Tab-separated table of C-alpha atoms in Angstrom:
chain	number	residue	atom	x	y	z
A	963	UNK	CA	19.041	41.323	-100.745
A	964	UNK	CA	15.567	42.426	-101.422
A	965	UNK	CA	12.018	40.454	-101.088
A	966	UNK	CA	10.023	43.235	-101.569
A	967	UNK	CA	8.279	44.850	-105.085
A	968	UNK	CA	10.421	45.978	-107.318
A	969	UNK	CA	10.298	49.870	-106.739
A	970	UNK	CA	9.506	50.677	-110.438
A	971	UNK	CA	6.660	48.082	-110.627
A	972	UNK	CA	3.443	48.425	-109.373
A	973	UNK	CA	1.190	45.206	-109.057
A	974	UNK	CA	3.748	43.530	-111.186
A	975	UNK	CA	3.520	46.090	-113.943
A	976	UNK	CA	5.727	49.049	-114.864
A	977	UNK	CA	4.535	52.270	-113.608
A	978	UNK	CA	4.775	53.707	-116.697
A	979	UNK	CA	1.051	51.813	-117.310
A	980	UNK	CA	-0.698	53.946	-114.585
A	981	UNK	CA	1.068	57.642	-114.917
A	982	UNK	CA	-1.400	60.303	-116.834
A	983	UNK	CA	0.042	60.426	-120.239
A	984	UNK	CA	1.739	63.467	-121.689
A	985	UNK	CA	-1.500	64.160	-123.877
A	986	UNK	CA	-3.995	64.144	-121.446
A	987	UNK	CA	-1.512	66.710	-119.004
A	988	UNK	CA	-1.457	68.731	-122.658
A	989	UNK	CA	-4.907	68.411	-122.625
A	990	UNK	CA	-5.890	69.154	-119.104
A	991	UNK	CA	-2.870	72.121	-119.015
A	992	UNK	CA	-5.164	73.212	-121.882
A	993	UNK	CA	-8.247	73.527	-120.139
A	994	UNK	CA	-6.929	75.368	-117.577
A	995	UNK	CA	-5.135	78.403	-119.683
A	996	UNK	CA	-8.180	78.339	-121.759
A	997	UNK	CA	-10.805	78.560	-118.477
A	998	UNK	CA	-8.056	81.489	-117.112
A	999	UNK	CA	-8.544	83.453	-120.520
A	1000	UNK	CA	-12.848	82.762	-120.589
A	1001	UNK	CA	-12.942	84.068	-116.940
A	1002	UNK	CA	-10.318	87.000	-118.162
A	1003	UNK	CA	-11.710	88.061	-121.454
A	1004	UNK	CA	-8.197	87.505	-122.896
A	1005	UNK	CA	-8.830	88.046	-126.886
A	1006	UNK	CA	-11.554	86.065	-128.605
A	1007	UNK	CA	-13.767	85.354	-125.959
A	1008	UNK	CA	-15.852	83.125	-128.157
A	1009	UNK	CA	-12.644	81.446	-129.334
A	1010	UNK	CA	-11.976	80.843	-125.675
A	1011	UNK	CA	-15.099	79.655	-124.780
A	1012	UNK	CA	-14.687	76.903	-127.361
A	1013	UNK	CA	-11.332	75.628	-126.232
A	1014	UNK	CA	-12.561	75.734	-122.800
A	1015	UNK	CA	-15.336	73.320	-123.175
A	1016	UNK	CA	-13.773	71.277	-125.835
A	1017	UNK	CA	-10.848	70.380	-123.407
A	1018	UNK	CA	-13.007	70.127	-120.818
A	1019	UNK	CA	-15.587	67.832	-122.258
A	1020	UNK	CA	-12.627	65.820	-123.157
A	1021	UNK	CA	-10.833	65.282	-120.579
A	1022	UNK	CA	-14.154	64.452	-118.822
A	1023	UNK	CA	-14.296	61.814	-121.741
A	1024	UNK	CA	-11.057	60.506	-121.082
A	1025	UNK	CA	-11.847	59.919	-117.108
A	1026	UNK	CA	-15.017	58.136	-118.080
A	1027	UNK	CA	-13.124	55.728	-120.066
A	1028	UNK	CA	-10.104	55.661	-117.546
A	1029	UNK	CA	-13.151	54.734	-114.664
A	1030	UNK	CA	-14.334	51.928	-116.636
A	1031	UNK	CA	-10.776	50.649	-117.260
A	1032	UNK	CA	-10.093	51.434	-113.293
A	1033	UNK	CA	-12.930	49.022	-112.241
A	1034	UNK	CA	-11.739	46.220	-114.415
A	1035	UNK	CA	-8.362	46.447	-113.449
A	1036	UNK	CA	-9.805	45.995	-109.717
A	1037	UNK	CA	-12.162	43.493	-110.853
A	1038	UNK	CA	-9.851	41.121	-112.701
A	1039	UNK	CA	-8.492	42.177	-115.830
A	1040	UNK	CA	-5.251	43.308	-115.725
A	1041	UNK	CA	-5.260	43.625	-119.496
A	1042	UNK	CA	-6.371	47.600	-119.403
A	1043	UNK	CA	-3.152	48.443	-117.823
A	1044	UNK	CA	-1.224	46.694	-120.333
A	1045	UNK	CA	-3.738	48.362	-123.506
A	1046	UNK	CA	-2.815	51.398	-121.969
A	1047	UNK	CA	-6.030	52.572	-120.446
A	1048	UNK	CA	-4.846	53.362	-117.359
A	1049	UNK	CA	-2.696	56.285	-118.215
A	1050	UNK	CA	-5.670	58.414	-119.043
A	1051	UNK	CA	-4.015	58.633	-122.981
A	1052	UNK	CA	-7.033	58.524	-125.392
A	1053	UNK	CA	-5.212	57.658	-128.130
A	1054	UNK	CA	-4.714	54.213	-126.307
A	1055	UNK	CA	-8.501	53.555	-126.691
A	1056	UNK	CA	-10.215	50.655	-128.522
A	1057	UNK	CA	-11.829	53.397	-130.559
A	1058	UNK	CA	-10.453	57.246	-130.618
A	1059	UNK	CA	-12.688	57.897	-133.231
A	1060	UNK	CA	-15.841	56.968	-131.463
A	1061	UNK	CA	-14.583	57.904	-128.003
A	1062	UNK	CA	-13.353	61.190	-128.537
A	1063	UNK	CA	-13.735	62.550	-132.727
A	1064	UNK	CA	-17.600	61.708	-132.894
A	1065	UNK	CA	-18.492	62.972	-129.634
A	1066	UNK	CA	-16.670	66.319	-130.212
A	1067	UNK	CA	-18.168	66.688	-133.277
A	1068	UNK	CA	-21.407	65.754	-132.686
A	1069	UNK	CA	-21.511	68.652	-129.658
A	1070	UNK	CA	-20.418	70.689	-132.122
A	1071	UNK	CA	-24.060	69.512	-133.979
A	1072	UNK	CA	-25.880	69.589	-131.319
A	1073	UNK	CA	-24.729	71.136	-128.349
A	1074	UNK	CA	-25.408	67.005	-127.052
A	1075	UNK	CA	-23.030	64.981	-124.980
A	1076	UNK	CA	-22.774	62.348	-126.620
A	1077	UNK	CA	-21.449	59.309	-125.043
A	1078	UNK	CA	-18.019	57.790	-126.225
A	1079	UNK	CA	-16.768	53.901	-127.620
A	1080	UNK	CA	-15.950	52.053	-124.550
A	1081	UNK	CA	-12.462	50.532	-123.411
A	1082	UNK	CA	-12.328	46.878	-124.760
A	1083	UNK	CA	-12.598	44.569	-121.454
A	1084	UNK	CA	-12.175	40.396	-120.930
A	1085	UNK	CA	-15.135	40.122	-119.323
A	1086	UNK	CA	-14.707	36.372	-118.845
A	1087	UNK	CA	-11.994	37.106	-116.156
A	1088	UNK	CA	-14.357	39.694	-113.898
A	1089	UNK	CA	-15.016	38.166	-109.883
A	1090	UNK	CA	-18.567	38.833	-110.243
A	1091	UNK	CA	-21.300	40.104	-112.132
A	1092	UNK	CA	-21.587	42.786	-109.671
A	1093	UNK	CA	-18.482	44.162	-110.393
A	1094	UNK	CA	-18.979	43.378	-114.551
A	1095	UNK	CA	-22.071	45.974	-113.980
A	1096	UNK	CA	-19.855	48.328	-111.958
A	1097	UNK	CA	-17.472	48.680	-114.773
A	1098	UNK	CA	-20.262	49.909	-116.658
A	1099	UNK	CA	-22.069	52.067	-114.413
A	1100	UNK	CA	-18.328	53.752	-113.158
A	1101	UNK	CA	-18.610	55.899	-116.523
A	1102	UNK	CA	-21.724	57.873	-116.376
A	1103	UNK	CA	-21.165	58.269	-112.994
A	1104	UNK	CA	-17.794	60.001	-113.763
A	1105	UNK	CA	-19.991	62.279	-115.653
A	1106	UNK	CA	-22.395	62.695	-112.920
A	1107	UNK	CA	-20.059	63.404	-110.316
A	1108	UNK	CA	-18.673	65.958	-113.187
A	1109	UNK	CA	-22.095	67.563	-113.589
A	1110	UNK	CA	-22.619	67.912	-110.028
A	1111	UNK	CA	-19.490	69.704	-109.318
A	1112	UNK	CA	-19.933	72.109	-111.887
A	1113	UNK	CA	-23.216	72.671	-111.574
A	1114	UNK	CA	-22.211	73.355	-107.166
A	1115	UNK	CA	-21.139	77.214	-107.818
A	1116	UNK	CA	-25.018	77.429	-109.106
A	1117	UNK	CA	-26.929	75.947	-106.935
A	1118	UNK	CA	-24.723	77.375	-103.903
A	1119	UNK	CA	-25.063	81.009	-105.582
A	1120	UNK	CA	-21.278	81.486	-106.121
A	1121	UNK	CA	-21.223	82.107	-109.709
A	1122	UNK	CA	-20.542	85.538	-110.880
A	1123	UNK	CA	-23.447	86.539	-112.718
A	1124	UNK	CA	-23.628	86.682	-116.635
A	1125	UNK	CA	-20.177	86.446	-117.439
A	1126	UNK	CA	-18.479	84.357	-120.331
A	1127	UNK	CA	-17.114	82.232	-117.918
A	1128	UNK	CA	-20.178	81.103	-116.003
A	1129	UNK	CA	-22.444	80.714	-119.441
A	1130	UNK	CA	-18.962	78.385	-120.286
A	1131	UNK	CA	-19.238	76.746	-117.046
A	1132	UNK	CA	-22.868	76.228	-117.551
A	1133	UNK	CA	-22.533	74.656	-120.675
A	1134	UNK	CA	-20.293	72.256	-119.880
A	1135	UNK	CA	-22.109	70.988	-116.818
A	1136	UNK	CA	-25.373	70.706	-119.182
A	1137	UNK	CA	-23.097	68.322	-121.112
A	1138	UNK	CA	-21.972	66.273	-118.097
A	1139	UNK	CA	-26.152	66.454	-117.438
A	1140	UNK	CA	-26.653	64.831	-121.232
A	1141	UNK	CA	-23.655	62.483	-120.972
A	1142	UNK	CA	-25.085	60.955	-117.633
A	1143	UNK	CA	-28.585	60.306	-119.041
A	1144	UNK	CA	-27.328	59.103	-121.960
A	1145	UNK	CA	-25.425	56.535	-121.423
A	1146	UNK	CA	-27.368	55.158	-118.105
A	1147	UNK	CA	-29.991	55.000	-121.232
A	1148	UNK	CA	-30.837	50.661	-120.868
A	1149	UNK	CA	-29.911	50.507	-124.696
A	1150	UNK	CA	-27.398	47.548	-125.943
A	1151	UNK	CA	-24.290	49.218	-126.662
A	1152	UNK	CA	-24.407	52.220	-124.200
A	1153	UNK	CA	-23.155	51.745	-120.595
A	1154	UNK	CA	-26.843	51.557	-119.353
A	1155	UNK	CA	-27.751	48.590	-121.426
A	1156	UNK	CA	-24.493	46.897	-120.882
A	1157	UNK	CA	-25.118	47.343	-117.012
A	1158	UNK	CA	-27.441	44.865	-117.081
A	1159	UNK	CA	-25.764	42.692	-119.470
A	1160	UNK	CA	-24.907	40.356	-117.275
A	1161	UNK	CA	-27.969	39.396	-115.427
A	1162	UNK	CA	-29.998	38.897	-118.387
A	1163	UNK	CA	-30.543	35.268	-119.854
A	1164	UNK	CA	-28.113	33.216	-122.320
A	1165	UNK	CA	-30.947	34.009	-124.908
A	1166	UNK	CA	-31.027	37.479	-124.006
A	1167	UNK	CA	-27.884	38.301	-124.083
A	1168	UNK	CA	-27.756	36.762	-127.563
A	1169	UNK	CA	-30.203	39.161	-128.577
A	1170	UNK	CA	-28.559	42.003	-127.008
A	1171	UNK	CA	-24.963	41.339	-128.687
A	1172	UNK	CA	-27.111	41.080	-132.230
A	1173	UNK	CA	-28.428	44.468	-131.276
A	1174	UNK	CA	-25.717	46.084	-129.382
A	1175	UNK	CA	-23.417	47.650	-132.974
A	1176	UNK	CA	-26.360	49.375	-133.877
A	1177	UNK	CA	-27.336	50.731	-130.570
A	1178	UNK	CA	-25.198	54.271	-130.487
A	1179	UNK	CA	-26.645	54.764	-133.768
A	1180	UNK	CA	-30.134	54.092	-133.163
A	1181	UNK	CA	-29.780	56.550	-130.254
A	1182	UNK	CA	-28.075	59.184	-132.722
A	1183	UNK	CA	-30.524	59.026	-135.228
A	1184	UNK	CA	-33.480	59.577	-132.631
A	1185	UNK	CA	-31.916	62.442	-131.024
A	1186	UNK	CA	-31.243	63.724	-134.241
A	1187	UNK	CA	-33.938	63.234	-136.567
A	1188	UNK	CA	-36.902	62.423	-134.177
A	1189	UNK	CA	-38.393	65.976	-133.104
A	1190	UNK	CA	-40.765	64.741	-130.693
A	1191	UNK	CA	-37.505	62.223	-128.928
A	1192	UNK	CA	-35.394	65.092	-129.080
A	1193	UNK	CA	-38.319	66.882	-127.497
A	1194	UNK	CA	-38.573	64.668	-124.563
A	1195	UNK	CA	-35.239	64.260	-123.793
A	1196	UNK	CA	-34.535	68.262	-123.649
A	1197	UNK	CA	-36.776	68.738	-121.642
A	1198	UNK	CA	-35.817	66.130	-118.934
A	1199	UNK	CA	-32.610	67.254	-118.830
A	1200	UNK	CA	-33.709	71.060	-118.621
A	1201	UNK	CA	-36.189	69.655	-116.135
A	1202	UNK	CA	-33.405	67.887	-114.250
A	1203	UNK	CA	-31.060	71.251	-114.503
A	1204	UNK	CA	-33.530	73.242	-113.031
A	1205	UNK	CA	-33.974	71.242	-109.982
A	1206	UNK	CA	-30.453	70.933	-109.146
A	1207	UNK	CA	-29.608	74.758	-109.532
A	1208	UNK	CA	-28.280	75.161	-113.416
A	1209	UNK	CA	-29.798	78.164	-114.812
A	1210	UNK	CA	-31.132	77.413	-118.502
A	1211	UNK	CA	-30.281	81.231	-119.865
A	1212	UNK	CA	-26.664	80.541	-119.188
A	1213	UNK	CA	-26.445	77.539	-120.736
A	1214	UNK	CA	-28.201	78.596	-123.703
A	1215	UNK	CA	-25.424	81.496	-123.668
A	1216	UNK	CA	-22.539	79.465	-123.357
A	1217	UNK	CA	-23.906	77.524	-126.371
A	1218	UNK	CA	-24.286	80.708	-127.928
A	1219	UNK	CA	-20.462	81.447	-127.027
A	1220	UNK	CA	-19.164	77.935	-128.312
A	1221	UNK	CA	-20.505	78.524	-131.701
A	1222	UNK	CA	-17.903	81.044	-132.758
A	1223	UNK	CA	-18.639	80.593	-136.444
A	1224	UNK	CA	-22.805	81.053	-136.284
């Protein structure tokens, strides 16, 4: 007789709710052929280019959400695993189509990272109010840590020169560079604003909730329609890009590269 866990139970749940679903391997399998064919020249190399940041800005999209959902599940609420948002599956998200459609077409736009709907979370059964922040600063830094690595072969000189693959490469760490700044943005709604959520006042949090559906698209519609915003935040990130080693003409390339019907 047995007093131990039950071997196909993890924390009392089935290990089923923590295993990388088989879309996100599709999608991540994806990303890898397609980043093998960029750095190859197999066929259409602008067709490549496209599938390679695509998958790549998505399955960057679907470990943001899964690091929010991580930190919750650690902080309290067990929920996430059962919703599904632990097996990386972003079809199990509150909102696909802001998570994952918007933001993919909106880079299509914009050439913007745009950040994603976040993973529904009981907030009432958190420890702390450190760790309800954490959940909400764990995405963006996803994206950061994202950035950083890609933008590494840069700022170490290992990149290969002008290639399709490096303008690619380049493109999709000026993404990660967008998505960060974004969403650590203090703006109700977006993970910055919700960060400090809950160290704000009773009366300020009601005002933030009243504000918080319209917050993504107040940001859009800046970005979007607002030369002089759009303006400004360009040129931080640019600014930012530069100092950390991500050289401008290659992203403007791989942008050039994604848009394989301009």
């Amino acid at each position: 007789m047995s007093f131990g866990r039950s071997p196909g139970r993890v924390g009392g749940l089935p290990r089923e709710a923590f295993r990388p679903s088989p879309l996100f391997l599709g999608i991540l399998a994806l990303f890898g052929v397609s980043g093998w064919m960029t750095w190859a020249g197999f066929g259409n190399v602008r067709i490549d280019v496209f599938l390679f940041v695509v998958t790549g800005w998505t399955v960057s999209l679907c470990l943001h959400e899964y690091a929010h959902a991580l930190v919750a599940f650690r902080g309290g609420d067990h929920d996430v695993a059962h919703r599904g948002y632990l097996t990386l599956d972003p079809l199990k998200y509150t909102h696909p189509l802001l998570s994952f459609v918007l933001p993919v077409v909106f880079l299509m736009m914009g050439g913007i990272g745009l950040p994603g709907g976040a993973v529904w979370v009981n907030h009432s059964v958190i420890r702390s109010r450190a760790v309800d922040s954490l959940i909400s600063f764990a995405g963006p830094a996803t994206n950061l840590f994202f950035a950083v690595a890609l933008i590494a072969p840069f700022s170490l000189g290992l990149d290969g020169g002008d290639s399709a693959f490096w303008a690619a490469l380049a493109f999709l760490a000026f993404l990660q560079l967008t998505a960060s700044i974004l969403n650590f943005l203090p703006v109700p709604g977006i993970d910055g604003g919700n960060l400090l959520f809950p160290w704000l006042s009773p009366q300020w949090q009601r005002g933030f909730n009243h504000v918080a559906p319209y917050g993504m698209l107040l940001l859009i519609a800046l970005l979007f329609f607002s030369p002089v915003i759009s303006g400004w935040f360009f040129d931080l990130v640019y600014g930012l890009g530069d100092v950390i080693g991500l050289p401008s003409y290659l992203v403007s390339d791989g942008y050039a590269l994604f848009k394989f019907w301009s």
